[in-house]
XYZ file of N, CA, C and O in Angstrom:
524
model
N 174.332 66.699 67.855
C 172.930 66.473 67.523
C 172.732 66.298 66.048
O 173.407 66.924 65.273
N 171.941 65.329 65.649
C 171.749 64.982 64.294
C 170.408 65.385 63.794
O 169.410 65.172 64.587
N 170.235 65.994 62.599
C 168.990 66.352 62.092
C 168.753 65.528 60.817
O 169.461 65.821 59.784
N 168.022 64.479 60.983
C 167.671 63.726 59.795
C 166.351 64.185 59.076
O 165.587 64.779 59.797
N 166.226 63.910 57.818
C 165.015 64.429 57.161
C 163.788 63.581 57.769
O 163.867 62.468 58.124
N 162.762 64.286 57.903
C 161.518 63.710 58.414
C 160.721 62.954 57.170
O 160.683 63.441 56.172
N 160.404 61.610 57.596
C 159.785 60.907 56.489
C 158.440 61.456 56.118
O 157.700 61.993 56.888
N 158.207 61.443 54.774
C 156.937 62.033 54.222
C 155.778 60.994 54.496
O 155.937 59.889 54.074
N 154.686 61.453 55.073
C 153.536 60.622 55.261
C 152.536 60.988 54.155
O 152.098 62.004 54.119
N 152.185 60.051 53.333
C 151.243 60.148 52.294
C 149.799 59.792 52.731
O 149.634 59.018 53.636
N 148.884 60.466 52.147
C 147.422 60.000 52.359
C 147.142 58.510 51.881
O 147.991 58.071 51.112
N 146.147 58.004 52.404
C 145.862 56.582 52.083
C 145.779 56.304 50.597
O 146.195 55.218 50.249
N 145.177 57.108 49.846
C 145.114 56.896 48.478
C 146.340 57.079 47.564
O 146.366 56.756 46.491
N 147.345 57.726 48.175
C 148.582 58.006 47.427
C 149.389 56.766 47.226
O 150.336 56.759 46.349
N 149.248 55.661 47.966
C 150.084 54.502 47.765
C 149.923 53.963 46.455
O 150.942 53.457 45.843
N 148.779 54.085 45.742
C 148.593 53.533 44.393
C 149.349 54.274 43.463
O 149.688 53.676 42.358
N 149.829 55.535 43.657
C 150.635 56.295 42.767
C 152.074 56.205 42.928
O 152.835 56.756 42.188
N 152.459 55.510 43.929
C 153.860 55.384 44.344
C 154.674 54.744 43.214
O 155.916 55.198 42.988
N 154.213 53.809 42.624
C 155.041 53.039 41.549
C 155.056 54.043 40.263
O 156.086 53.990 39.573
N 154.062 54.727 39.969
C 153.935 55.561 38.815
C 154.864 56.816 39.029
O 155.502 57.247 38.025
N 154.897 57.299 40.148
C 155.660 58.576 40.469
C 156.655 58.263 41.573
O 156.386 58.665 42.719
N 157.727 57.699 41.354
C 158.660 57.520 42.466
C 159.167 58.768 43.131
O 159.382 59.795 42.387
N 159.319 58.746 44.413
C 159.852 59.910 45.076
C 161.466 59.998 44.782
O 162.108 59.083 44.843
N 161.827 61.247 44.520
C 163.223 61.486 44.340
C 163.863 61.989 45.592
O 163.343 62.870 46.224
N 164.986 61.351 46.000
C 165.578 61.692 47.266
C 166.886 62.501 47.012
O 167.565 62.277 45.887
N 167.140 63.385 47.801
C 168.431 64.239 47.558
C 169.675 63.217 47.741
O 169.529 62.331 48.495
N 170.744 63.599 47.021
C 171.929 62.697 47.035
C 172.510 62.807 48.561
O 172.374 63.744 49.107
N 173.066 61.718 48.939
C 173.752 61.648 50.270
C 174.960 62.490 50.145
O 175.682 62.632 49.175
N 175.261 63.204 51.364
C 176.395 64.090 51.248
C 177.655 63.216 51.202
O 177.702 62.025 51.687
N 178.643 63.846 50.638
C 179.978 63.101 50.393
C 180.583 62.915 51.859
O 180.481 63.766 52.682
N 181.361 61.799 52.025
C 182.044 61.601 53.228
C 183.071 62.729 53.505
O 183.788 63.209 52.679
N 183.089 63.110 54.768
C 183.993 64.196 55.198
C 183.690 65.488 54.766
O 184.394 66.499 54.798
N 182.397 65.706 54.265
C 181.953 67.059 53.762
C 181.789 68.037 54.903
O 181.838 69.140 54.755
N 181.473 67.480 56.075
C 181.234 68.369 57.163
C 181.742 67.752 58.455
O 181.520 66.552 58.752
N 182.582 68.489 59.162
C 183.237 67.870 60.327
C 182.123 67.707 61.463
O 182.277 66.924 62.367
N 181.102 68.488 61.486
C 180.097 68.485 62.521
C 179.063 67.533 62.250
O 178.158 67.247 63.126
N 178.824 66.928 61.133
C 177.625 66.015 60.759
C 177.813 64.753 61.388
O 178.975 64.237 61.454
N 176.773 64.256 62.053
C 176.834 62.942 62.702
C 175.884 62.099 61.817
O 174.660 62.304 61.822
N 176.443 61.113 61.124
C 175.604 60.296 60.217
C 174.428 59.504 60.991
O 173.384 59.403 60.413
N 174.632 59.119 62.224
C 173.651 58.442 62.919
C 173.231 57.165 62.187
O 173.974 56.567 61.438
N 171.998 56.825 62.372
C 171.509 55.728 61.600
C 170.939 56.165 60.308
O 170.275 57.160 60.201
N 171.064 55.356 59.251
C 170.477 55.810 58.026
C 169.025 55.823 58.027
O 168.404 54.957 58.798
N 168.325 56.721 57.268
C 166.853 56.777 57.273
C 166.316 55.544 56.633
O 166.891 54.946 55.749
N 165.157 55.143 57.165
C 164.456 53.969 56.693
C 163.788 54.283 55.410
O 163.238 55.373 55.255
N 163.852 53.351 54.510
C 163.023 53.542 53.205
C 161.519 53.450 53.562
O 161.061 52.606 54.325
N 160.741 54.218 52.842
C 159.263 54.163 52.947
C 158.768 52.900 52.304
O 159.212 52.381 51.254
N 157.925 52.202 53.084
C 157.273 50.896 52.546
C 156.168 51.372 51.648
O 155.359 52.141 51.944
N 156.100 50.657 50.512
C 155.073 50.808 49.470
C 154.274 49.631 49.360
O 154.827 48.549 49.060
N 152.983 49.737 49.679
C 152.142 48.535 49.590
C 151.247 48.731 48.413
O 150.637 49.727 48.089
N 151.056 47.619 47.623
C 150.296 47.589 46.468
C 148.805 47.597 46.891
O 148.468 46.876 47.870
N 147.920 48.421 46.283
C 146.486 48.462 46.655
C 145.807 47.039 46.344
O 146.250 46.507 45.273
N 144.977 46.656 47.168
C 144.281 45.394 46.838
C 142.909 45.725 46.161
O 142.214 46.706 46.560
N 142.497 44.942 45.287
C 141.334 45.216 44.556
C 140.306 44.053 44.816
O 139.312 43.874 44.058
N 140.571 43.323 45.804
C 139.661 42.224 46.169
C 138.367 42.758 46.614
O 138.178 43.682 47.390
N 137.214 42.058 46.230
C 135.861 42.544 46.581
C 135.654 42.204 48.056
O 134.771 42.862 48.702
N 136.455 41.292 48.638
C 136.149 40.942 50.055
C 136.633 42.027 50.983
O 136.199 42.092 52.052
N 137.512 42.896 50.505
C 138.083 43.971 51.370
C 137.293 45.250 51.266
O 137.546 46.187 52.024
N 136.362 45.268 50.355
C 135.468 46.495 50.218
C 134.616 46.729 51.463
O 134.037 45.821 52.021
N 134.529 47.902 51.896
C 133.724 48.324 53.057
C 132.347 48.629 52.565
O 132.158 49.345 51.581
N 131.318 48.074 53.124
C 130.025 48.294 52.763
C 129.672 49.842 53.021
O 130.113 50.401 54.030
N 128.828 50.367 52.061
C 128.623 51.832 52.124
C 127.248 52.048 52.863
O 126.325 51.367 52.758
N 127.219 53.226 53.665
C 125.886 53.638 54.177
C 125.013 54.244 53.044
O 125.603 54.553 51.999
N 123.763 54.373 53.328
C 123.010 54.921 52.204
C 122.061 56.097 52.788
O 121.699 56.071 53.981
N 121.728 56.990 51.825
C 121.007 58.173 52.196
C 119.807 58.196 51.267
O 120.004 58.109 50.140
N 118.596 58.116 51.836
C 117.370 58.239 51.087
C 116.726 59.507 51.274
O 116.398 60.000 52.354
N 116.241 60.163 50.128
C 115.470 61.395 50.227
C 114.205 61.063 49.679
O 114.089 60.632 48.447
N 113.090 61.304 50.372
C 111.699 60.966 49.942
C 110.743 62.161 50.282
O 111.026 62.827 51.170
N 109.681 62.115 49.502
C 108.530 63.061 49.865
C 107.536 62.214 50.633
O 107.061 61.127 50.167
N 107.163 62.679 51.757
C 106.124 61.958 52.507
C 104.729 62.365 52.096
O 104.302 63.556 52.291
N 104.021 61.417 51.496
C 102.548 61.730 51.067
C 101.566 61.966 52.223
O 100.598 62.681 51.993
N 101.912 61.521 53.414
C 101.023 61.753 54.517
C 100.944 63.096 55.114
O 100.209 63.440 55.801
N 102.175 63.793 54.898
C 102.263 65.151 55.435
C 102.537 66.128 54.428
O 103.469 66.985 54.476
N 101.626 66.261 53.453
C 101.610 67.353 52.379
C 102.991 67.358 51.647
O 103.446 68.421 51.315
N 103.530 66.178 51.423
C 104.772 66.162 50.494
C 106.011 66.592 51.283
O 106.973 67.103 50.604
N 106.054 66.642 52.568
C 107.202 67.069 53.340
C 108.403 66.115 53.016
O 108.267 65.014 52.734
N 109.640 66.752 52.830
C 110.799 65.971 52.467
C 111.317 65.293 53.653
O 111.452 65.859 54.737
N 111.637 63.955 53.492
C 112.107 63.206 54.684
C 113.509 62.591 54.199
O 113.632 62.000 53.086
N 114.507 62.876 55.003
C 115.894 62.255 54.694
C 116.155 61.164 55.755
O 115.998 61.422 56.980
N 116.471 59.932 55.153
C 116.819 58.859 55.985
C 118.218 58.382 55.794
O 118.620 58.162 54.644
N 118.925 58.103 56.831
C 120.361 57.579 56.691
C 120.281 56.216 57.229
O 119.865 55.918 58.365
N 120.714 55.223 56.380
C 120.672 53.865 56.704
C 122.112 53.304 56.700
O 123.039 53.753 55.893
N 122.490 52.331 57.593
C 123.724 51.666 57.505
C 123.858 50.664 56.460
O 122.753 50.464 55.757
N 124.910 49.951 56.409
C 125.065 49.036 55.213
C 124.149 47.774 55.392
O 123.845 47.078 54.437
N 123.511 47.565 56.542
C 122.645 46.534 56.740
C 121.137 46.966 56.434
O 120.200 46.144 56.533
N 120.976 48.230 56.208
C 119.606 48.660 55.959
C 118.858 49.229 57.230
O 117.702 49.513 57.081
N 119.632 49.211 58.282
C 119.070 49.697 59.576
C 118.961 51.238 59.555
O 120.015 51.812 59.233
N 117.969 51.893 60.138
C 118.028 53.247 60.268
C 118.946 53.807 61.239
O 118.849 53.434 62.432
N 119.719 54.745 60.898
C 120.661 55.498 61.745
C 120.027 56.796 62.144
O 120.017 57.009 63.395
N 119.537 57.581 61.308
C 119.005 58.906 61.553
C 117.968 59.170 60.473
O 118.120 58.898 59.419
N 116.849 59.836 60.951
C 115.782 60.395 60.009
C 115.514 61.763 60.357
O 115.303 62.134 61.601
N 115.485 62.578 59.302
C 115.138 64.024 59.510
C 113.929 64.436 58.575
O 114.089 64.250 57.427
N 112.825 64.846 59.170
C 112.524 64.969 60.557
C 112.249 63.583 61.156
O 112.025 62.608 60.390
N 112.271 63.474 62.388
C 112.099 62.224 63.050
C 110.727 61.693 62.769
O 109.751 62.412 62.553
N 110.543 60.432 63.074
C 109.209 59.800 63.005
C 108.298 60.458 63.964
O 107.042 60.518 63.746
N 108.711 60.854 65.125
C 107.818 61.537 66.112
C 107.305 62.906 65.538
O 106.209 63.140 65.720
N 108.264 63.651 64.910
C 107.820 64.944 64.315
C 106.829 64.661 63.168
O 105.897 65.428 63.130
N 107.000 63.723 62.407
C 106.103 63.318 61.326
C 104.767 62.977 61.970
O 103.706 63.369 61.329
N 104.705 62.236 62.951
C 103.432 61.915 63.672
C 102.716 63.155 64.198
O 101.533 63.206 63.979
N 103.496 64.082 64.729
C 102.878 65.311 65.231
C 102.280 66.084 64.102
O 101.200 66.624 64.162
N 103.065 66.239 62.929
C 102.680 66.951 61.780
C 101.353 66.412 61.218
O 100.356 67.082 60.872
N 101.374 65.009 61.191
C 100.168 64.276 60.706
C 99.058 64.521 61.608
O 97.867 64.877 61.024
N 99.153 64.547 62.881
C 98.045 64.726 63.836
C 97.458 66.214 63.653
O 96.272 66.457 63.622
N 98.452 67.210 63.529
C 97.971 68.552 63.358
C 97.216 68.692 62.059
O 96.159 69.363 62.047
N 97.678 68.079 61.035
C 96.898 68.175 59.693
C 95.532 67.515 59.781
O 94.545 68.097 59.258
N 95.455 66.449 60.488
C 94.171 65.832 60.655
C 93.234 66.701 61.528
O 91.986 66.834 61.180
N 93.748 67.351 62.529
C 92.898 68.294 63.288
C 92.437 69.441 62.463
O 91.258 69.913 62.621
N 93.268 70.036 61.620
C 92.922 71.128 60.854
C 91.800 70.764 59.777
O 90.904 71.385 59.571
N 92.032 69.455 59.314
C 91.009 68.987 58.306
C 89.685 68.786 58.988
O 88.516 69.102 58.423
N 89.768 68.288 60.147
C 88.464 68.024 60.960
C 87.788 69.339 61.274
O 86.545 69.466 61.196
N 88.552 70.376 61.752
C 88.012 71.604 62.093
C 87.427 72.356 60.883
O 86.413 72.955 60.921
N 88.053 72.219 59.732
C 87.703 72.825 58.403
C 86.278 72.136 58.050
O 85.366 72.868 57.599
N 86.243 70.897 58.254
C 84.939 70.070 57.860
C 83.797 70.532 58.838
O 82.757 70.671 58.324
N 84.132 70.634 60.028
C 83.132 71.097 60.983
C 82.649 72.516 60.664
O 81.506 72.816 60.848
N 83.522 73.471 60.229
C 83.092 74.802 59.913
C 82.197 74.774 58.564
O 81.297 75.422 58.512
N 82.567 73.911 57.710
C 81.799 73.745 56.458
C 80.405 73.195 56.774
O 79.348 73.700 56.244
N 80.319 72.222 57.704
C 79.059 71.725 58.149
C 78.190 72.733 58.850
O 76.989 72.947 58.557
N 78.851 73.601 59.697
C 78.175 74.639 60.412
C 77.713 75.635 59.423
O 76.560 76.211 59.559
N 78.492 76.103 58.561
C 78.094 77.051 57.579
C 77.048 76.659 56.721
O 76.022 77.380 56.337
N 76.936 75.366 56.310
C 75.853 74.879 55.479
C 74.605 74.848 56.401
O 73.475 75.077 55.818
N 74.638 74.567 57.604
C 73.497 74.356 58.540
C 72.908 75.827 58.695
O 71.725 76.023 58.738
N 73.789 76.889 58.881
C 73.367 78.265 59.022
C 72.636 78.685 57.747
O 71.673 79.413 57.816
N 73.150 78.357 56.574
C 72.514 78.733 55.427
C 71.143 78.173 55.196
O 70.249 78.781 54.735
N 70.991 77.003 55.520
C 69.676 76.254 55.408
C 68.666 76.817 56.372
O 67.602 76.990 56.082
N 69.145 77.154 57.658
C 68.228 77.717 58.526
C 67.919 79.177 58.132
O 66.758 79.602 58.210
N 68.738 79.927 57.662
C 68.471 81.314 57.184
C 67.553 81.306 55.947
O 66.718 82.145 55.829
N 67.751 80.348 55.112
C 66.862 80.226 53.855
C 65.515 79.856 54.147
O 64.587 80.404 53.581
N 65.218 79.160 55.225
C 63.866 78.769 55.549
C 63.036 79.881 56.104
O 61.887 79.796 56.106
N 63.636 80.724 56.858
C 62.953 81.837 57.590
C 62.349 82.886 56.648
O 61.555 83.665 56.939
N 63.063 83.064 55.499
C 62.585 84.174 54.586
C 61.285 83.943 53.941
O 60.651 84.842 53.607
N 60.800 82.715 53.877
C 59.460 82.339 53.327
C 58.404 82.754 54.191
O 57.347 82.866 53.740
N 58.482 83.063 55.403
C 57.374 83.354 56.304
C 56.934 84.695 56.216
O 57.156 85.762 56.150
């Protein structure tokens, strides 16, 4: 049985440093140093590819937008867009923003109705004191 060294697998970004920092390999054992060693096939050399800097190989980046929504009391909205500008995900969703907007409108309408009712009660109460 032969035990050969396991080839080192580098991360994708490590290839650019291969030329600057060559890997040191241990020296090969001398012939006849061990009666039990089976040389087998020699290990393959690691292939080193030069990084490409061409603009055509760049991958388009997704985009994250963080905004304050003026329609819902300045609530923060986070939008995730793909490289084409298409919406991937929005937090909170447009449905939730619509519900929040509707609730705010209902609160404003009921507050206005209470103010109108309170003003009406004051004017009615003020008119009866003169009699």
